Coordinates of C-alpha atoms in Angstrom, one line a residue:
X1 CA -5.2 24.0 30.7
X2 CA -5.7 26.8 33.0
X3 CA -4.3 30.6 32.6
X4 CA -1.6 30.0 35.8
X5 CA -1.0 26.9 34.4
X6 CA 0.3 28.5 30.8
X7 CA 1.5 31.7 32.6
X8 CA 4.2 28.8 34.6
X9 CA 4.8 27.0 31.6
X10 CA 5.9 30.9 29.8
X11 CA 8.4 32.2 32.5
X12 CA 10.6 28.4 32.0
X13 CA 10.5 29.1 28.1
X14 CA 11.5 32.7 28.8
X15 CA 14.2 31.7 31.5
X16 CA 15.5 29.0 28.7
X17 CA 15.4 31.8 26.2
X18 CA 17.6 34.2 28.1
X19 CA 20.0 30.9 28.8
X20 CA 20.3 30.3 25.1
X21 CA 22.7 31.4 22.5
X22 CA 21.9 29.5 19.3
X23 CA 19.9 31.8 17.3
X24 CA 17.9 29.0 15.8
X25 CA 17.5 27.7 19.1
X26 CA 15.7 31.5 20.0
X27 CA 13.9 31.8 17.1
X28 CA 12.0 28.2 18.3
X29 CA 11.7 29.6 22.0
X30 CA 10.5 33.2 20.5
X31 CA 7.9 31.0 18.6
X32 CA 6.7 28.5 21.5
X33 CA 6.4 31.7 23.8
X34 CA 4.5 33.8 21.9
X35 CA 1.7 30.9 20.7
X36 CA 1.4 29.8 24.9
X37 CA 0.7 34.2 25.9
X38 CA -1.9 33.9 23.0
X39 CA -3.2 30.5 24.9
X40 CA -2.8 32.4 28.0
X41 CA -5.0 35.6 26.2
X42 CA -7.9 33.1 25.4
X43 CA -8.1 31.4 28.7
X44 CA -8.0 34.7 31.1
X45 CA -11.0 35.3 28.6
X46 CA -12.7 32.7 29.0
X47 CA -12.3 32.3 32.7
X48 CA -13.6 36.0 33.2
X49 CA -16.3 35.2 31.3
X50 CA -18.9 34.0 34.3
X51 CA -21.3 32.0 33.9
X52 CA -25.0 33.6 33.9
X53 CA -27.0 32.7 36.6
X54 CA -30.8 33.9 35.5
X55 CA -31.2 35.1 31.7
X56 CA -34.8 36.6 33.6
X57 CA -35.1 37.0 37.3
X58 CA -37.7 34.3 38.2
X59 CA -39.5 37.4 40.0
X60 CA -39.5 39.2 36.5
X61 CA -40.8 36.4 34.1
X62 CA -44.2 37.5 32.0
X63 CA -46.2 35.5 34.2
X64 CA -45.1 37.2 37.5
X65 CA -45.5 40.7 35.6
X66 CA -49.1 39.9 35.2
X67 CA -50.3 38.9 38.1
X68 CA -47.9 41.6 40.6
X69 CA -46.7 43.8 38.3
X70 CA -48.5 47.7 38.8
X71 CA -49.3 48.1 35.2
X72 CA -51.7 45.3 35.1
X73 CA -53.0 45.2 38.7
X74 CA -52.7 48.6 40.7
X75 CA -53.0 51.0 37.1
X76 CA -56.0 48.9 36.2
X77 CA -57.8 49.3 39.1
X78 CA -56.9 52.9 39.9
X79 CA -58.5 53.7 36.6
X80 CA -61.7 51.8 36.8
X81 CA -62.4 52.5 40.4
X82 CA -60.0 55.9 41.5
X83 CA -59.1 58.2 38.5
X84 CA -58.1 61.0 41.6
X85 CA -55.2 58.7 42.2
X86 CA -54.5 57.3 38.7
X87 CA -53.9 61.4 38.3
X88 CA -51.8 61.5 41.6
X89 CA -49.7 58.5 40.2
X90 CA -48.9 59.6 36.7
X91 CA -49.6 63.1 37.0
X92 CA -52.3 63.0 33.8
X93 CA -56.0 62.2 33.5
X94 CA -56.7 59.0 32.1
X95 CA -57.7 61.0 28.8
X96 CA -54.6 62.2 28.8
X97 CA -52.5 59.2 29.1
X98 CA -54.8 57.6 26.3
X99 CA -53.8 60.6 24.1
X100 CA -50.5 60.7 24.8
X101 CA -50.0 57.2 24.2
X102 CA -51.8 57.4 20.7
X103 CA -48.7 60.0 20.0
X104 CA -46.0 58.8 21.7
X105 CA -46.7 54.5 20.9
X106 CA -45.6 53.8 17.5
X107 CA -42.1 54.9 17.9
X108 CA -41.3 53.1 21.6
X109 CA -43.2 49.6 19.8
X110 CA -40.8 46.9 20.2
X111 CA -40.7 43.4 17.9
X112 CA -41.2 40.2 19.1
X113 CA -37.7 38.2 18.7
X114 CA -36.9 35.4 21.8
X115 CA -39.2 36.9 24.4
X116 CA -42.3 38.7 24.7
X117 CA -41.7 42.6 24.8
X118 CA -42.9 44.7 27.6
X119 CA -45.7 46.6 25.6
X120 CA -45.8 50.5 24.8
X121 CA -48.5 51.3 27.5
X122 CA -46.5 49.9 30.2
X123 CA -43.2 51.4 28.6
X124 CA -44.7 54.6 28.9
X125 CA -46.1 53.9 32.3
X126 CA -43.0 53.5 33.5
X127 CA -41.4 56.6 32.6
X128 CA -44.0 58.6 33.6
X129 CA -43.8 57.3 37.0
X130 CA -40.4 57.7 37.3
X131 CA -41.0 61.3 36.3
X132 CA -43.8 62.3 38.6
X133 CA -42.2 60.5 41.9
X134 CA -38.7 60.3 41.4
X135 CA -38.3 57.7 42.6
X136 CA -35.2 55.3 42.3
X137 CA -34.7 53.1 39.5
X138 CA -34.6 50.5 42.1
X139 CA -38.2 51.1 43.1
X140 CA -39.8 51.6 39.9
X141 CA -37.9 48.3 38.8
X142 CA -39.5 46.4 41.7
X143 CA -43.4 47.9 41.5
X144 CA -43.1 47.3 37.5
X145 CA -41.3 43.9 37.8
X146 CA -38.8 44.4 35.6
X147 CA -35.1 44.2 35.8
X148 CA -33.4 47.6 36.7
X149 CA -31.1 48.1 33.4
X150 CA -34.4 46.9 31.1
X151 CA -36.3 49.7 33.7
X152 CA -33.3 52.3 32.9
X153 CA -33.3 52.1 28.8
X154 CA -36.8 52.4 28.8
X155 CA -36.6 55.9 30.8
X156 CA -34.6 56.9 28.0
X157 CA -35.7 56.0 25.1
X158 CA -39.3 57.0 26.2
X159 CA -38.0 60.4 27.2
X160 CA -36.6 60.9 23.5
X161 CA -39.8 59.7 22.1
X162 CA -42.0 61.9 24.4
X163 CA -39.8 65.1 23.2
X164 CA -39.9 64.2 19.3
X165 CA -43.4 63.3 19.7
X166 CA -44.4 66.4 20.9
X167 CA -42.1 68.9 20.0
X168 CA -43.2 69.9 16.6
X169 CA -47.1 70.0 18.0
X170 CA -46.4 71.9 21.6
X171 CA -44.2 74.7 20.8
X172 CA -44.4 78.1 19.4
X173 CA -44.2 77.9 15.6
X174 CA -42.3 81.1 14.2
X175 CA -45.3 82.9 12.2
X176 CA -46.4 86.5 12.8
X177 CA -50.0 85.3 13.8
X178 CA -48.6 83.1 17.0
X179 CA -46.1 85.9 18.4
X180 CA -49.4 88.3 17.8
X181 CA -51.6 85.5 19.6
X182 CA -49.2 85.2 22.8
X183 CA -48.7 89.5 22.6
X184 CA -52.6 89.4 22.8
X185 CA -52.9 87.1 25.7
X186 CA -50.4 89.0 27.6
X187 CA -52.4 92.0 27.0
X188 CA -55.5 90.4 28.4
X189 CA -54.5 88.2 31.4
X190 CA -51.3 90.6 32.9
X191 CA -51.9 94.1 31.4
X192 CA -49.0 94.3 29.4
X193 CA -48.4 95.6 25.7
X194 CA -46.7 94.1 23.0
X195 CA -44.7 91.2 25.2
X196 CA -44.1 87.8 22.8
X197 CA -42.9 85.9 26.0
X198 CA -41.3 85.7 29.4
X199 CA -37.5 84.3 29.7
X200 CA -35.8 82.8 32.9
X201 CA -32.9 80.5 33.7
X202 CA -32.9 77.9 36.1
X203 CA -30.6 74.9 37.4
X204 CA -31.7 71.6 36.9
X205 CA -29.5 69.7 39.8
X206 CA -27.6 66.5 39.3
X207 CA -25.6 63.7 40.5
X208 CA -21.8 64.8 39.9
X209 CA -20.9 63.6 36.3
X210 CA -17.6 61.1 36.1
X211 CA -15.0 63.2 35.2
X212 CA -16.2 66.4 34.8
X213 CA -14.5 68.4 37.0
X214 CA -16.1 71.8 37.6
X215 CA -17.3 72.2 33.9
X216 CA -21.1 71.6 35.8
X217 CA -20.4 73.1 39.0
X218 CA -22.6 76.3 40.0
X219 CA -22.2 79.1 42.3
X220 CA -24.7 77.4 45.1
X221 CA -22.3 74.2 45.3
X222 CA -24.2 71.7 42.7
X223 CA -23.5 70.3 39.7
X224 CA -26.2 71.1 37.2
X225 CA -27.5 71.9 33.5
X226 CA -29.0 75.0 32.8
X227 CA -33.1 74.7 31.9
X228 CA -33.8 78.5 29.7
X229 CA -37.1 79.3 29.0
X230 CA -39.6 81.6 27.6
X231 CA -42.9 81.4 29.3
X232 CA -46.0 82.7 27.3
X233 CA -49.3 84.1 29.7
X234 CA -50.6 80.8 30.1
X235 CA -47.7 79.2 32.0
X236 CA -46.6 77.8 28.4
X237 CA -43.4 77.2 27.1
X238 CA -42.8 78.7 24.1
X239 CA -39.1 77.9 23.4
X240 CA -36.0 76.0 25.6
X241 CA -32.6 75.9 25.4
X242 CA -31.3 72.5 27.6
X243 CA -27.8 71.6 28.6
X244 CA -25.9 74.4 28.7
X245 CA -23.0 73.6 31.7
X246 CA -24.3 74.6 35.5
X247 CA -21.1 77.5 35.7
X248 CA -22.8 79.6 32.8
X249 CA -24.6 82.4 33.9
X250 CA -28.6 83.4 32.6
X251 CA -26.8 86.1 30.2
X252 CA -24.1 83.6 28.8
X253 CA -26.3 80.9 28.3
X254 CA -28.7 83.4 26.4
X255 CA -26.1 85.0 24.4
X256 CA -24.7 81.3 23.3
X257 CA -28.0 79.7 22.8
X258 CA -29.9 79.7 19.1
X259 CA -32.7 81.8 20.4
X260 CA -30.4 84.3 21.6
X261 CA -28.8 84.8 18.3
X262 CA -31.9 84.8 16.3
X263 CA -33.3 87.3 18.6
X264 CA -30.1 89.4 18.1
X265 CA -29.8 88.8 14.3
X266 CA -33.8 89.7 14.1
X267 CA -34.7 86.5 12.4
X268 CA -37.8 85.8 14.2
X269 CA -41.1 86.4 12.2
X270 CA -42.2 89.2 14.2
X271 CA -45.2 90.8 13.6
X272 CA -46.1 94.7 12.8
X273 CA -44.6 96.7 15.3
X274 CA -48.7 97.3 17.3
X275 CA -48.6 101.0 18.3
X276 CA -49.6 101.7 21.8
X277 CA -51.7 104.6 23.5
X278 CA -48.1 107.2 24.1
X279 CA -47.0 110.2 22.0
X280 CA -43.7 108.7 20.2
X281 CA -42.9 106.0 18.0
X282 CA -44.6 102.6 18.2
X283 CA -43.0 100.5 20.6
X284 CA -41.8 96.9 19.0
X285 CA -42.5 93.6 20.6
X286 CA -40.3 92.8 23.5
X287 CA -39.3 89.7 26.1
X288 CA -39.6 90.1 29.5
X289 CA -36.4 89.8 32.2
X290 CA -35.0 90.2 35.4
X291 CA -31.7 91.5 35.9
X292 CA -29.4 88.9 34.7
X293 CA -30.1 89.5 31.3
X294 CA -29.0 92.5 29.4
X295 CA -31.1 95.4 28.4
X296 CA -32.2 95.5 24.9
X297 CA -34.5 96.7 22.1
X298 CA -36.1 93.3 21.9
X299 CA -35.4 92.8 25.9
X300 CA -36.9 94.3 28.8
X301 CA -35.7 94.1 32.3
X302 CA -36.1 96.0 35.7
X303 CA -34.4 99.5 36.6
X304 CA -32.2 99.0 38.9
X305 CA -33.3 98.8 42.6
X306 CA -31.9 101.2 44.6
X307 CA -33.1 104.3 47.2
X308 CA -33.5 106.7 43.7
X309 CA -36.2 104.9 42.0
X310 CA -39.1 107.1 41.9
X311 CA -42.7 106.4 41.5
X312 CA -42.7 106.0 37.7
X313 CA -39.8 103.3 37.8
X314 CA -41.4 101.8 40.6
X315 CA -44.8 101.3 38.5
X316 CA -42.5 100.0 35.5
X317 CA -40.6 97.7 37.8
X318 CA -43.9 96.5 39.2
X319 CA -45.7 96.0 36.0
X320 CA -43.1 94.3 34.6
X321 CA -42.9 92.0 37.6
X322 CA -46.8 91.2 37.7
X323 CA -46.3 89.8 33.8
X324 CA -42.9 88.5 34.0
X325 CA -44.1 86.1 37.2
X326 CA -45.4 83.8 34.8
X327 CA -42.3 82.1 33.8
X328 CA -41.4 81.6 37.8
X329 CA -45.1 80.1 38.0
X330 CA -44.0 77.6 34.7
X331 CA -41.1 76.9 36.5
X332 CA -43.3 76.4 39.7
X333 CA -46.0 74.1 38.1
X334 CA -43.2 71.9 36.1
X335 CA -41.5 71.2 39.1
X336 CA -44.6 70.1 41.4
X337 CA -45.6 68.1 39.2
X338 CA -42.7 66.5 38.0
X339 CA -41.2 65.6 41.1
X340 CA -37.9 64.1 39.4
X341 CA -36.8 68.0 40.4
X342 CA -36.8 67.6 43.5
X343 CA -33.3 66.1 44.3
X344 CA -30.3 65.6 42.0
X345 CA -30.7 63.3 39.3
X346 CA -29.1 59.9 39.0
X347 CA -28.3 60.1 35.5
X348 CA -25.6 61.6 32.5
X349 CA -25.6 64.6 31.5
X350 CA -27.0 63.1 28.1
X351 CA -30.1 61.2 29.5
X352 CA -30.7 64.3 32.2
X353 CA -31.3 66.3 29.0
X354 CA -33.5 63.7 27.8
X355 CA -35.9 63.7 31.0
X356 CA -35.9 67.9 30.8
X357 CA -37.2 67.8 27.0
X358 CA -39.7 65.1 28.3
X359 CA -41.0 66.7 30.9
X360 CA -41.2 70.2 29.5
X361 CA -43.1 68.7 26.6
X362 CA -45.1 67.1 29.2
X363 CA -45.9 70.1 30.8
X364 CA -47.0 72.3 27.3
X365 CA -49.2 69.2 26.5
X366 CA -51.2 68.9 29.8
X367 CA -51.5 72.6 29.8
X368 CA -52.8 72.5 25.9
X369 CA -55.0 70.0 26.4
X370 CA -56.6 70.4 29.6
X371 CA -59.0 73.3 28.0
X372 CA -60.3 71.0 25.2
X373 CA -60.5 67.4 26.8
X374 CA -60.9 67.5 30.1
X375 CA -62.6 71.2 30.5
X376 CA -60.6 71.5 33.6
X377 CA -58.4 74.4 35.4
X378 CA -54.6 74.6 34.8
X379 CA -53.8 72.7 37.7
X380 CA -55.8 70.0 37.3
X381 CA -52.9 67.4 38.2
X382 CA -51.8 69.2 41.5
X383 CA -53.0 69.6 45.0
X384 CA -54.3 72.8 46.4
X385 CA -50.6 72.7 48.6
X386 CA -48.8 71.8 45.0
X387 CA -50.4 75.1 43.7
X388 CA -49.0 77.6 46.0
X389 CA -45.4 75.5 45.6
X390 CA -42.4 77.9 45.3
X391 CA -40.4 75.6 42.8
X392 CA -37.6 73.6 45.3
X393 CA -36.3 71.7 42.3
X394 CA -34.8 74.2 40.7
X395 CA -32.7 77.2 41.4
X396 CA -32.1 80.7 39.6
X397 CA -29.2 81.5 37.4
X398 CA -26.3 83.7 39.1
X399 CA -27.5 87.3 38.1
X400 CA -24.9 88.9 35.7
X401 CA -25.4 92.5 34.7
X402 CA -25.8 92.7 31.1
X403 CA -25.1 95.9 28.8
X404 CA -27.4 98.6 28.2
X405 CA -28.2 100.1 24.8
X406 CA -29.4 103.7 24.6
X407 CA -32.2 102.8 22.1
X408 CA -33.2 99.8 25.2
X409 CA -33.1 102.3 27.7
X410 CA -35.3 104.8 25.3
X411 CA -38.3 101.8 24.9
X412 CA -37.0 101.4 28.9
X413 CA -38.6 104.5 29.3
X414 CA -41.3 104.9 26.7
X415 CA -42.9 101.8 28.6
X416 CA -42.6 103.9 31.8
X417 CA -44.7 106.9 30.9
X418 CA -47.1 104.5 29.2
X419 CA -47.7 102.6 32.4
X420 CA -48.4 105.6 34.5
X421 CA -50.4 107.6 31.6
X422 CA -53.3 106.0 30.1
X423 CA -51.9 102.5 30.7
X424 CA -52.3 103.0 34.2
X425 CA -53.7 100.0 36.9
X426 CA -56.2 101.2 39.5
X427 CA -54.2 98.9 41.4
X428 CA -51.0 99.9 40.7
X429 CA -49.8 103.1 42.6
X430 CA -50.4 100.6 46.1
X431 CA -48.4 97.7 44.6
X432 CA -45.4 99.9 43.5
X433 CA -45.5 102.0 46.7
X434 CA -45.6 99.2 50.0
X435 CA -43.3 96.7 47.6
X436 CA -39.6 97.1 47.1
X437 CA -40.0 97.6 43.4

């Protein structure tokens, strides 16, 4: 018996109900009514229920995989006979990949149950691809012959796997001896005392999400999740805070995250305040910024531009700019070679978070490892236009002026003389002078 077939037979019992006025008589129609809606409740089930036309797409069966699928045709051969393009195509040497996967394997292995899994190397093939073209799901579900949702929870569980792989490994450890490491290397490569780090905000740009209203709505017209950083000299990053909501400003999003309050609360394993070459106190170890964020005695940031700067504020607000590029060059480097940044992403809010730990982890573990395996420049994985790339993935924070504290204004200043006394650039006086600074 069909569903309109019961739903007939219910209005006559209810029509005969309402005509009724023996109570027995009711009770029997109540009865008979309510056991035909419950017949009525299974059927509408079952006839919604549609019958499944392909349990696998003829097109994604095993045997199709192997003989068209990229992983075991076009990857193969572009690493036997073409490693520039196998690094083109997942944006990672071959050494690389083989290293990652040792890391990243176990934990994205799946069992054998009623059909043959799709194996960890491909599983991470996938994702990786998706990353470094960014691409639709569409088209990495056709070149990988698979079908598009299997395509889409592989994404994401390989982007949580990636980021808990590598977290623990390719981040800044709080000790005294790694802040003292990164304050060295800033010393060395950008001329600039007792800095543990570089910190920016930037926009990671997605697809509206369902029902949010404006909660991810930012002041260029996007929705978006907030990507803060801190950069260390070697285009590193040392510590991220992702997912803070697109309307938060740099300052906000700072001020809210957990590095912000440890910072404030001075939980950090600093090292020795390092005494530099001024008369006064020794200066303690500070964070680089640009004007959205507040001024600080663990903070510094710019003087403010204007026709009254002279020459020493200049040199400060140079010096400070030469150093504090790096984080804009991290930014730079993650989104040209991650090209998943270059248009909004199709995703939640959840699994956009996922594919920003991923690729940020990404990023610190091609840097790291490009010294020691592959004895190879920074950018290894991108082209000499890729190199020069001004980040179009990603866009800055609204800047907020942030509160200044007498003792941040008196290490403001202390940093000033030092850079035009015997901290001084040969350089320098040029740079300050023809720039607006």
């Amino acid at each position: 018996m069909d569903s309109e077939t019961i739903l007939l037979a219910i209005f006559c019992f209810v029509n005969k109900f309402k005509r009724s006025y023996s109570s027995f008589r009711r009770q029997e129609l109540r009865r008979k009514i309510l056991l035909l809606y419950a017949l009525y409740v299974i059927a509408i089930d079952e006839e919604s229920k549609k019958e499944r036309q392909y349990w696998v797409r003829p097109i994604f069966t095993v045997q199709r995989r192997l003989l068209q699928g990229a992983s075991d045709n076009l990857v193969i051969e572009m690493e036997t006979a073409d490693k520039q393009k196998f690094v083109n195509y997942f944006r990672m040497d071959p050494i690389l990949f083989q290293e990652l996967l040792k890391l990243v394997g176990p934990s994205i292995v799946k069992q054998y149950v009623v059909r043959e899994p799709i194996p960890p190397e491909t599983r991470l093939q996938i994702t990786l691809r998706y990353l470094a073209s960014g691409d639709s799901m569409a088209s990495i579900s056709y070149a990988y012959q698979i079908g598009h949702n299997t395509a889409s929870k592989i994404i994401s569980e390989t982007c949580e796997a990636i980021w808990n792989a590598l977290k623990e490994t390719y981040f800044t450890d709080d000790s005294p001896e790694n802040w003292q490491e990164i304050a060295n290397e800033f010393q060395r490569l950008w001329n600039y005392p007792n800095c543990i780090g570089c910190i920016d905000g930037k926009h990671v740009t997605l697809q509206g999400p369902a029902n949010s209203g404006s909660t991810h709505f930012n002041y260029k017209g996007h929705h978006s999740i907030n990507l803060l950083a801190i950069s260390d000299a070697k285009y590193r990053f040392t510590m991220v805070d992702i997912g803070a909501e697109g309307r938060h400003s740099d300052g906000g999003v700072f001020k809210n995250s957990e590095m912000g309050k440890r910072f404030e609360e001075g939980i950090f394993k600093l090292p020795n305040t390092k005494p530099i070459e001024i008369d006064g106190p020794p200066l303690p170890y500070v964070l680089l910024a640009d004007e959205a964020f507040p001024l600080t005695t663990y903070m510094m940031r710019p003087y403010p531009r204007s026709g009254k700067l002279d020459l020493r504020k200049k040199v400060f607000n140079y010096r400070l700019s030469r150093a504090r590029r790096v984080v804009e060059s991290a930014f730079g480097i993650l989104a040209a070679r991650w090209r998943i940044y270059r248009k909004p992403i199709i995703a939640s809010v959840a699994n956009a978070r996922k594919i920003v730990q991923a690729t940020v982890a990404l990023h610190n573990f091609i840097i790291s490892n490009e010294e020691t395996l592959l004895s190879k420049s920074t950018y290894v994985c991108l082209t000499p236009e890729e190199r020069n790339l001004i980040s179009q993935g990603f866009s800055s924070l609204p800047v907020t002026r942030g509160r200044q504290l007498n003792n941040g204004i008196e290490i403001q200043n202390a940093y000033s003389n030092f850079f035009i006394g015997t901290g001084a650039l040969s350089f320098q006086w040029e740079r300050a002078m023809n720039n607006d600074f």
